[in-house]
Coordinates of C-alpha atoms in Angstrom, one line a residue:
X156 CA 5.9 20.1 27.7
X157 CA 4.0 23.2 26.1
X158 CA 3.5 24.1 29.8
X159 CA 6.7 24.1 31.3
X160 CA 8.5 25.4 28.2
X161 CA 6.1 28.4 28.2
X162 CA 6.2 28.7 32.5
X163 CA 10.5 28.4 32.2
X164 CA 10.4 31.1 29.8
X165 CA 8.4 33.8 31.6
X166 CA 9.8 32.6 34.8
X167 CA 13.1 33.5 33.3
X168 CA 11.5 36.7 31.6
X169 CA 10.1 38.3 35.0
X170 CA 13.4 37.5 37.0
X171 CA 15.2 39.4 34.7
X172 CA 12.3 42.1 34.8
X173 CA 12.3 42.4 38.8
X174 CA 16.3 42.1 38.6
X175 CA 16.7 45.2 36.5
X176 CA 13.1 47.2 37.7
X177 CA 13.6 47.0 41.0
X178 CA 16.8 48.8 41.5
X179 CA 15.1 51.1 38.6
X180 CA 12.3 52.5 40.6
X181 CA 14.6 53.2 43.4
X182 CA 16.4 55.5 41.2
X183 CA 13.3 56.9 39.6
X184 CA 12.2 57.9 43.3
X185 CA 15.9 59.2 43.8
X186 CA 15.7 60.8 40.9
X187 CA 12.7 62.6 41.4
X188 CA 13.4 63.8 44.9
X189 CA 17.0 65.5 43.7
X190 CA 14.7 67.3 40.7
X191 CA 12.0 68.4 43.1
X192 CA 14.8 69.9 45.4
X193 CA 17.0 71.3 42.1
X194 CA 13.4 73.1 41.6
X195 CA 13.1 75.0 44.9
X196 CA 16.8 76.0 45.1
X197 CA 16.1 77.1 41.3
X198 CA 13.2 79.1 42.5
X199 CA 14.3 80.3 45.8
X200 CA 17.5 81.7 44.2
X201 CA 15.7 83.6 42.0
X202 CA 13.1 84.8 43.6
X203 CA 16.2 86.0 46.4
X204 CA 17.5 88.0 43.4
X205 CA 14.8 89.8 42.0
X206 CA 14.0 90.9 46.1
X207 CA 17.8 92.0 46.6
X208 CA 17.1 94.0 43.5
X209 CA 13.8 95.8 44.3
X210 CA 14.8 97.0 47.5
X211 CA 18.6 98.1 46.2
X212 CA 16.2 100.1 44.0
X213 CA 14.3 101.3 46.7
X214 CA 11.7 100.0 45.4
X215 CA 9.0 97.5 47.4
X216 CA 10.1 94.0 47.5
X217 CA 8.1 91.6 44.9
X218 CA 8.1 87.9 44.3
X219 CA 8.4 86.6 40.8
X220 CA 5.5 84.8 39.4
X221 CA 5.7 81.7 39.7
X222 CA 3.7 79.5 37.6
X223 CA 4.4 76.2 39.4
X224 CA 2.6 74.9 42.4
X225 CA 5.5 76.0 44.6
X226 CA 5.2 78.0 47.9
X227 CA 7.1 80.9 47.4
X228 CA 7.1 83.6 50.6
X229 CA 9.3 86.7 51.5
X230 CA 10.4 86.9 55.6
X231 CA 12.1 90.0 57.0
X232 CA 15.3 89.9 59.1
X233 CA 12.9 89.5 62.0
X234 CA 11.3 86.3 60.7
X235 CA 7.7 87.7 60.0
X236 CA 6.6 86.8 56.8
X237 CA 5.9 90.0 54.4
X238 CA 4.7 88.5 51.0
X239 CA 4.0 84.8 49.2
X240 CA 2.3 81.6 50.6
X241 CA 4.4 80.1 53.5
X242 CA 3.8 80.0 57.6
X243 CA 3.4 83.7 59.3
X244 CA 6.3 83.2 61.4
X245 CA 9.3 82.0 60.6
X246 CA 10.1 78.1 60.3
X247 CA 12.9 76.0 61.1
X248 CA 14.8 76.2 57.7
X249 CA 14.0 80.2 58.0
X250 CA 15.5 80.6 61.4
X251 CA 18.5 78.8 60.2
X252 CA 18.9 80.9 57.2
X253 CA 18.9 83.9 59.3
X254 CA 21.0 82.8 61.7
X255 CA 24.0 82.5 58.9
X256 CA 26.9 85.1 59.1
X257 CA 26.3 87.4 56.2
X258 CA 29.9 86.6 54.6
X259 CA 29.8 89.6 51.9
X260 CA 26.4 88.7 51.5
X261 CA 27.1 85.1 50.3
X262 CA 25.3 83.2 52.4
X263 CA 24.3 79.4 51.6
X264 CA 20.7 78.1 51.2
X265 CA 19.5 76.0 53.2
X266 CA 17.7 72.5 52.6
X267 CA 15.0 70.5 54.1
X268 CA 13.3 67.3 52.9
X269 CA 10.9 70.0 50.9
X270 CA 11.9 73.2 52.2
X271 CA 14.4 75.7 51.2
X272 CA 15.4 79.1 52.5
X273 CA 18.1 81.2 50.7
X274 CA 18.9 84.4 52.9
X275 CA 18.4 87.8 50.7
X276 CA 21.6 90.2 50.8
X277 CA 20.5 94.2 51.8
X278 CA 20.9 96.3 54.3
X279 CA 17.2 96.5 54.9
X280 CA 15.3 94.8 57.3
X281 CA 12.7 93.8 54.8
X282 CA 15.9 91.6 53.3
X283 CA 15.3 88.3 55.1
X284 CA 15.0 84.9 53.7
X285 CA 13.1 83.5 51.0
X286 CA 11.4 80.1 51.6
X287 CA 10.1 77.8 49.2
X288 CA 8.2 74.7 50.3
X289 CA 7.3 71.8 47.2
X290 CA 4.5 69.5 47.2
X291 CA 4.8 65.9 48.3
X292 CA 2.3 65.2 45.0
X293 CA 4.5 66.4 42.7
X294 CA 6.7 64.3 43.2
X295 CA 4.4 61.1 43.7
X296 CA 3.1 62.1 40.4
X297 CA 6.4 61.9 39.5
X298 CA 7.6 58.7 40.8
X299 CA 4.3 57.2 39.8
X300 CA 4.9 58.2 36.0
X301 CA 8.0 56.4 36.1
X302 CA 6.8 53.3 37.9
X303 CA 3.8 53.5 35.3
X304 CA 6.2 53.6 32.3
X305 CA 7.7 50.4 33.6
X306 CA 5.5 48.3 34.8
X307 CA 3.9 49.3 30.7
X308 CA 7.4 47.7 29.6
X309 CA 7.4 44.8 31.9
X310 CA 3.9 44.0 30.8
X311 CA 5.5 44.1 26.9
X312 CA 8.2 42.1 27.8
X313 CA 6.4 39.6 29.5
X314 CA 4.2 39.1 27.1
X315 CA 6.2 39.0 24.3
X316 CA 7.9 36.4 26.1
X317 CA 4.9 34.5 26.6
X318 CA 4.3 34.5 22.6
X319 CA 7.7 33.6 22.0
X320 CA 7.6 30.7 24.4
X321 CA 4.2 29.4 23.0
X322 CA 5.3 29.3 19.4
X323 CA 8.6 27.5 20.1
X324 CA 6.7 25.1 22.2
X325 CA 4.1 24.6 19.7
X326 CA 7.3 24.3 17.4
X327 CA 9.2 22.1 19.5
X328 CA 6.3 20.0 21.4
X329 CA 4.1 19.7 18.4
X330 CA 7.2 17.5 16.5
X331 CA 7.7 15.2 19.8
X332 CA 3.2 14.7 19.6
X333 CA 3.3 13.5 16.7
X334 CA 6.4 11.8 17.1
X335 CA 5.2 10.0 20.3
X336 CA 1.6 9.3 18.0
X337 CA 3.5 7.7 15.4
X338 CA 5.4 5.5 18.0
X339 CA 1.8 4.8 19.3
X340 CA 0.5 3.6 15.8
X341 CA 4.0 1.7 15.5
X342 CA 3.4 -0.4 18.9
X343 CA -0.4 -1.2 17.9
X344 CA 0.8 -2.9 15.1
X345 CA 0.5 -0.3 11.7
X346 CA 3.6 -0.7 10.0
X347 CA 2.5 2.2 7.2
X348 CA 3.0 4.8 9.7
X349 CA 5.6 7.5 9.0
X350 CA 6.6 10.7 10.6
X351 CA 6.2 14.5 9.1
X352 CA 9.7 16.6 9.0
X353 CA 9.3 19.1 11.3
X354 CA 12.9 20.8 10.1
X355 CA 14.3 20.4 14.0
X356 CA 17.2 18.6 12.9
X357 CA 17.4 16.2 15.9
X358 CA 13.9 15.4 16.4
X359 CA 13.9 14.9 12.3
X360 CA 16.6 12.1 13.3
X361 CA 14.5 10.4 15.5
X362 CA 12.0 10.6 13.6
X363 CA 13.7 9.1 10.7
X364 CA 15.2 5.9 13.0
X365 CA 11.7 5.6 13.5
X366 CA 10.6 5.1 10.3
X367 CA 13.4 2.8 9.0
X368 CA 12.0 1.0 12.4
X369 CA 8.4 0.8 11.0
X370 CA 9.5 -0.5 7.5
X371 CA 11.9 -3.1 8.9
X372 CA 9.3 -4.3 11.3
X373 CA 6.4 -3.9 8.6
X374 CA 9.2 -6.1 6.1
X375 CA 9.8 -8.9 8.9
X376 CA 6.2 -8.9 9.6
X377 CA 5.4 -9.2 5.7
X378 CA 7.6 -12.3 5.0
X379 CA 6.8 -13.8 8.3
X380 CA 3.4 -14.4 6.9
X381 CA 4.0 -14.1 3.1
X382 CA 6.6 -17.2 4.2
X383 CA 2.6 -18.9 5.9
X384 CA 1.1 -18.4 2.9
X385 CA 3.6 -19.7 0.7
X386 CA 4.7 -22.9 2.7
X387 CA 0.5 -23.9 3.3
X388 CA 0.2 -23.3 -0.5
X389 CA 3.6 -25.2 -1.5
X390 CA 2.9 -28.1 1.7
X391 CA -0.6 -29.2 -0.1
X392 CA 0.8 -31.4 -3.2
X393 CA 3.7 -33.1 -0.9
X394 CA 0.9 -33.8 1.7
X395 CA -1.5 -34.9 -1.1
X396 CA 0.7 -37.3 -2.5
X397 CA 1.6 -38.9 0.9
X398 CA -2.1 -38.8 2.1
X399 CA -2.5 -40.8 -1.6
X400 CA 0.3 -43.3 -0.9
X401 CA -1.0 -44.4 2.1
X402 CA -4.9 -44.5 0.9
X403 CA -3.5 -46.7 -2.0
X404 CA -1.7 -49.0 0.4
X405 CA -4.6 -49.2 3.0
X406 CA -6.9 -49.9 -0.2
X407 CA -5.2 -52.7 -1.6
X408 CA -5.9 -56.3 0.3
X409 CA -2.8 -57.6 0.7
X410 CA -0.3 -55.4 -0.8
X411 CA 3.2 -55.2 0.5
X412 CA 3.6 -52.5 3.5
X413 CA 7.0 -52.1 2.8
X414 CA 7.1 -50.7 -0.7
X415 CA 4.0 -47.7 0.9
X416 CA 6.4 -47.1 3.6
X417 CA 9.2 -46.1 1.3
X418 CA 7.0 -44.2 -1.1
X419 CA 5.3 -42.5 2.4
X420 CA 8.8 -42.0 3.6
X421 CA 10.3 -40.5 0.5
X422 CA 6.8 -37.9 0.4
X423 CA 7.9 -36.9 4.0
X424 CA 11.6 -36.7 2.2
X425 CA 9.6 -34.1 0.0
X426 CA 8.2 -32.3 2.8
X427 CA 11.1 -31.8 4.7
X428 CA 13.3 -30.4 1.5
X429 CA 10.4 -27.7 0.5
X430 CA 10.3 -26.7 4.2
X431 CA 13.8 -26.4 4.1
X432 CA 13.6 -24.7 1.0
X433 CA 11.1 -22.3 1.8
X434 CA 13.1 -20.9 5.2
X435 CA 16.3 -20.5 3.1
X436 CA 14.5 -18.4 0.5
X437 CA 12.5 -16.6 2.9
X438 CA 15.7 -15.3 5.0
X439 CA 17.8 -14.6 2.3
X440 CA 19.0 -11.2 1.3
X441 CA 17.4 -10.5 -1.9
X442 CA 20.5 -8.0 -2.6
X443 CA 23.0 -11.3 -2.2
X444 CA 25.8 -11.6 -4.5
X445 CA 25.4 -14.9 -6.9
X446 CA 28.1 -16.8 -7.4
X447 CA 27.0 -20.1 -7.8
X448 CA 25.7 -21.9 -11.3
X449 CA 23.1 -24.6 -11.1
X450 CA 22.1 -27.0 -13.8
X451 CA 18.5 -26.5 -15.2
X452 CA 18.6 -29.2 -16.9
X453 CA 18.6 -31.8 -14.0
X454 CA 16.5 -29.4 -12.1
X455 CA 13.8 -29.4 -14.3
X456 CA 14.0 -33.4 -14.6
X457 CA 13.7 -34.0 -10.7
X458 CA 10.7 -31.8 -10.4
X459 CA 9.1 -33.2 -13.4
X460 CA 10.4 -37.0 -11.5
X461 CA 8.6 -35.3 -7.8
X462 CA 5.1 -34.8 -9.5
X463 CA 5.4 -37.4 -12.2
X464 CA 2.3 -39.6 -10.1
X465 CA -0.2 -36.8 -10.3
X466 CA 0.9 -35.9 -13.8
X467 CA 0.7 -39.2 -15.4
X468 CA -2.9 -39.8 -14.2
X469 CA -4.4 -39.2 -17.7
X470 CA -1.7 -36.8 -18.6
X471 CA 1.3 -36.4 -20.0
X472 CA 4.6 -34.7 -19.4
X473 CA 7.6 -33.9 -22.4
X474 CA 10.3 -32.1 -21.8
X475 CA 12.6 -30.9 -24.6
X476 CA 16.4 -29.0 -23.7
X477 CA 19.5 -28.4 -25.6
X478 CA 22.4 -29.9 -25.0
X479 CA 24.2 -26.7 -25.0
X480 CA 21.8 -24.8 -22.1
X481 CA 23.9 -22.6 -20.0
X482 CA 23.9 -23.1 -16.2
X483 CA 21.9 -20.8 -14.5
X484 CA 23.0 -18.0 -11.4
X485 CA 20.4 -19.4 -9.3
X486 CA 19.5 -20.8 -6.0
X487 CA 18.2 -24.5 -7.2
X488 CA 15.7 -24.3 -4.2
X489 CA 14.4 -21.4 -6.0
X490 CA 14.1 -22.9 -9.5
X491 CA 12.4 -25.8 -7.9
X492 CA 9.6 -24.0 -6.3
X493 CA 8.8 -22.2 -9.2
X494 CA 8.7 -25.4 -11.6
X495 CA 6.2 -27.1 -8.6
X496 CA 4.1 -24.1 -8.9
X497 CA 3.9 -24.1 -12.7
X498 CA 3.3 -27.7 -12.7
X499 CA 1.0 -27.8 -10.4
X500 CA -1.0 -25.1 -12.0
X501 CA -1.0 -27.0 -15.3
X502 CA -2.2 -29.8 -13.3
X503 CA -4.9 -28.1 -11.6
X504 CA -6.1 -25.4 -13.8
X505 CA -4.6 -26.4 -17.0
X506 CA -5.5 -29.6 -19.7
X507 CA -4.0 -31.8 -22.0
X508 CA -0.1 -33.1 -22.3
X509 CA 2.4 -30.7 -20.3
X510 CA 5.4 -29.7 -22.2
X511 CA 8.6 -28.4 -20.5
X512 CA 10.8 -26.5 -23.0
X513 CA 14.4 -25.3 -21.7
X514 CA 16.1 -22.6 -23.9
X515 CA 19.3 -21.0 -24.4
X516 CA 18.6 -17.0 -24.8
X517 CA 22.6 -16.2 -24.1
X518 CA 22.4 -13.9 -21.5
X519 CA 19.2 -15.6 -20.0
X520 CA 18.0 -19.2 -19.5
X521 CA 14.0 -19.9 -20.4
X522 CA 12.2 -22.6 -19.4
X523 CA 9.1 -22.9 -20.9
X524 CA 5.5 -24.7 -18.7
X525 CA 2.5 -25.4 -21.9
X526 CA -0.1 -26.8 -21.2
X527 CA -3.1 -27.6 -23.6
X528 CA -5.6 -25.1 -21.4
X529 CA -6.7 -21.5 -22.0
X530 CA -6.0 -18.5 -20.1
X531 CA -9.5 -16.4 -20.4
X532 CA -8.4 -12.4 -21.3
X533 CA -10.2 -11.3 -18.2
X534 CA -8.0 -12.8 -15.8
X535 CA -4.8 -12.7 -17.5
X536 CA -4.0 -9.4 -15.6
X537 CA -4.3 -10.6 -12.5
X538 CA -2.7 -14.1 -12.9
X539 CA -0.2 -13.1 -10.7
X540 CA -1.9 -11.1 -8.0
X541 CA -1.3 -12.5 -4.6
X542 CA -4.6 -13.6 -3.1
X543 CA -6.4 -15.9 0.0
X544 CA -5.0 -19.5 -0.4
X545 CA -8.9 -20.1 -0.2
X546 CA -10.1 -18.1 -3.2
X547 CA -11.1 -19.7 -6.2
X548 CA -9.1 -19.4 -9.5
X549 CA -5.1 -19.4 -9.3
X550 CA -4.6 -18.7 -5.6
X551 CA -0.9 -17.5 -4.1
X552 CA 1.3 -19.8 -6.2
X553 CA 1.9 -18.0 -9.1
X554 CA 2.4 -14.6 -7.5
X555 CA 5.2 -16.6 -5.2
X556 CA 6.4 -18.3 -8.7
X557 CA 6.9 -14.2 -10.2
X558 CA 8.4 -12.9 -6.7
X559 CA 10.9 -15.8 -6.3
X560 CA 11.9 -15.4 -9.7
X561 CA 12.4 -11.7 -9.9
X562 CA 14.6 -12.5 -6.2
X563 CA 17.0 -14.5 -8.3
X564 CA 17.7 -11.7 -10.7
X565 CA 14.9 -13.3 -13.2
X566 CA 10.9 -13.3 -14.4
X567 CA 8.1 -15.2 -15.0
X568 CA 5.4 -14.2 -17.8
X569 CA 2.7 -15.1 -19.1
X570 CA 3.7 -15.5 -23.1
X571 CA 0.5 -17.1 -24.4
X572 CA -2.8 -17.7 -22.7
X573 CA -3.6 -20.0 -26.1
X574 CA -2.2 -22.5 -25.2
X575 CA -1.5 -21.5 -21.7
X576 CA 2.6 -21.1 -21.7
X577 CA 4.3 -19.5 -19.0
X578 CA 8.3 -18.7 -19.4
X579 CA 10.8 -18.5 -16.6
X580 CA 13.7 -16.0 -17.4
X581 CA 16.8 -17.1 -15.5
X582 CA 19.8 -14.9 -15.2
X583 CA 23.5 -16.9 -16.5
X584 CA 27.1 -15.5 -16.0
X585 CA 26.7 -13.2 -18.6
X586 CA 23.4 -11.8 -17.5
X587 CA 25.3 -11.3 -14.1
X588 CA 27.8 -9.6 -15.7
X589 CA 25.6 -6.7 -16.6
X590 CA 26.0 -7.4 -20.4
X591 CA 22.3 -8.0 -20.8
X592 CA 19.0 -6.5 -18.9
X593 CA 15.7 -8.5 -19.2
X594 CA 14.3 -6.3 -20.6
X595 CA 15.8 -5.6 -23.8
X596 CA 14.1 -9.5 -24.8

């Protein structure tokens, strides 16, 4: 594009350049033919004079000086030349001069290519014809001046053209490189990549749909595997507890296959909601409007009833609400996976009796997850970081817990590490209302 941009504009440059030159130097040669000739007859005439005068005088004929290169020479009425630089007999232009009636001694000069003769009035002989001859380098010194001077201006023109063209290339291409680099990055997959203003208002444009491009792809992209991570990390304790229903049937000579069945097919009951639940949540619009209220209450006591077999294996579960708990403005598939998560954390990483506290804060809801562990001060920064579902410590569930929550208009905290606690804020109708902000608790 630098090429063709640059090539276009001198192109365009040395038409205009030959368009206006060429008729130019044809005047310039016109021009310097016409002065050459204005010269002689300039010369002639006055040389004529100044001979008319000396012999008038009586007085022997003389030629001006002449300091030009011209060939100035006196001929008498016979056509012999008598003084100056010229042939020794008369000439064509000569013979015609002398030829001409003497009309009150007015007679014309005559004119050659580079010749002229003007006739000198007197009676005496000596008062011929005067005959000045140019010199063809003069006026190719001339011409060649001219043409000189031109071609000096062409050259400025063109070049100045040529430095124009290459910084509005460089200004114009340079954009579209990088533009057409960014694209590149785009297709091979980096979704960080943004484009530079170049202040070229249209190519800004594209460059902007670009971007908005690369941050809706790198946002599908992120949930599409956030939405991996979070489903292989919420799938494990439904799977585990099926896997452990249908160990405990095949262990147990005898036992009715019937009653494993239903407990296998209310597990796979379990699997099916959290997948369902985990596509709604993950294709939502975060920016949704809430309009619907969802009971906490009975939330909290079906998740408590979903992981009440691994919970009750040497532990213990309480949960305390008030009567007068507000409903919360929350998806209940959202306040379920975050009550798994903390539940299963407690389970996992916690010790002791799990308590479930669910509190009325006016504009917000708080439920409460304790748990008889310890939070170590180390790691309570980075309790919530999102990591590999195969690291060690508290993997991807608690930062999916936190960014579910603060979807819903909410939070989730860490309020003690001794004993662990972890609080879930949960907007209600006045918290929608704007009369409250979370963080003014």
């Amino acid at each position: 594009m630098r090429r063709s941009i640059v090539l276009l504009t001198v192109g365009v440059t040395s038409l205009a350049v030959a368009l206006f030159g060429l008729p130019l130097a044809v005047a310039i040669v016109a021009y310097a033919v016409a002065d050459e000739r204005t010269e002689l007859a300039h010369v002639a005439n006055v040389a004529a004079l100044s001979v008319a005068v000396d012999l008038a005088r009586g007085q022997p004929p003389r030629l001006p000086p002449d300091r030009s290169s011209l060939a100035v020479a006196l001929y008498d009425s016979s056509g012999r030349r008598i003084l100056g630089d010229g042939p020794a007999a008369a000439d064509g232009p000569v013979i015609v001069a002398l030829a001409q009636p003497d009309d009150d001694n007015q007679a014309s000069p005559v004119e050659t290519r580079d010749v002229v003769a003007v006739p000198v009035s007197g009676e005496d002989t000596r008062a011929g014809v005067i005959r000045v001859s140019g010199n063809m380098a003069d006026i190719v010194r001339s011409v060649a001046l001219g043409w000189s001077a031109m071609a000096g201006l062409a050259v400025i023109a063109l070049g100045t053209a040529y430095l124009v063209a290459r910084r509005h290339a460089g200004r114009l291409a340079g954009p579209l490189e990088r533009l057409s680099a960014a694209a590149r990055r785009l297709g091979d997959g980096d979704f960080t990549t943004r484009t530079e203003r170049s202040g070229v208002p249209e190519i800004d444009s594209v460059g902007g749909d670009l971007d908005s491009t690369a941050e809706r792809l790198g946002s599908m992209v992120a949930r599409e595997r956030s939405f991996t991570a979070d489903a292989s990390h919420q799938l494990r304790t439904p799977l585990a507890g099926l896997r452990l229903t249908l160990e405990s049937a095949l262990d147990t000579p005898g036992a009715e296959p019937r009653a494993a069945m239903a407990e296998a097919v209310s597990a796979a009951d379990g699997l099916e909601r959290t997948i369902t639940e985990l596509l709604a949540l993950a294709r939502d619009d975060p920016d949704r409007e809430r309009t619907g209220c969802t009971d906490v209450r009975s939330v909290v006591a079906a998740v408590v009833e979903e992981h009440s077999g691994p919970l009750t294996s040497g532990r213990t579960v309480r949960i305390t609400r008030d009567d007068t708990t507000p409903t919360a403005v929350v998806s209940p598939a959202a306040i379920r996976q975050i009550l798994g998560v903390l539940l299963e954390n407690a389970l996992q990483h916690g010790a002791g009796a799990v308590q479930i506290v669910v509190r009325d804060l006016g504009a917000l809801c708080a439920v409460d997850v304790t748990d008889e562990g310890t939070v170590p001060d180390e790691i309570a920064t980075t309790l919530f970081a999102r990591r590999s579902p195969n690291a060690t410590g508290h993997g991807i569930g608690l930062a999916l817990a936190r960014s579910l929550a603060e979807a819903e208009g909410g939070g989730l905290v860490l309020t003690s590490g001794r004993p662990t606690t972890f609080t879930v804020f949960l907007p209600t109708a006045d918290r929608m209302s704007g009369r409250t902000d979370l963080t003014d608790l």
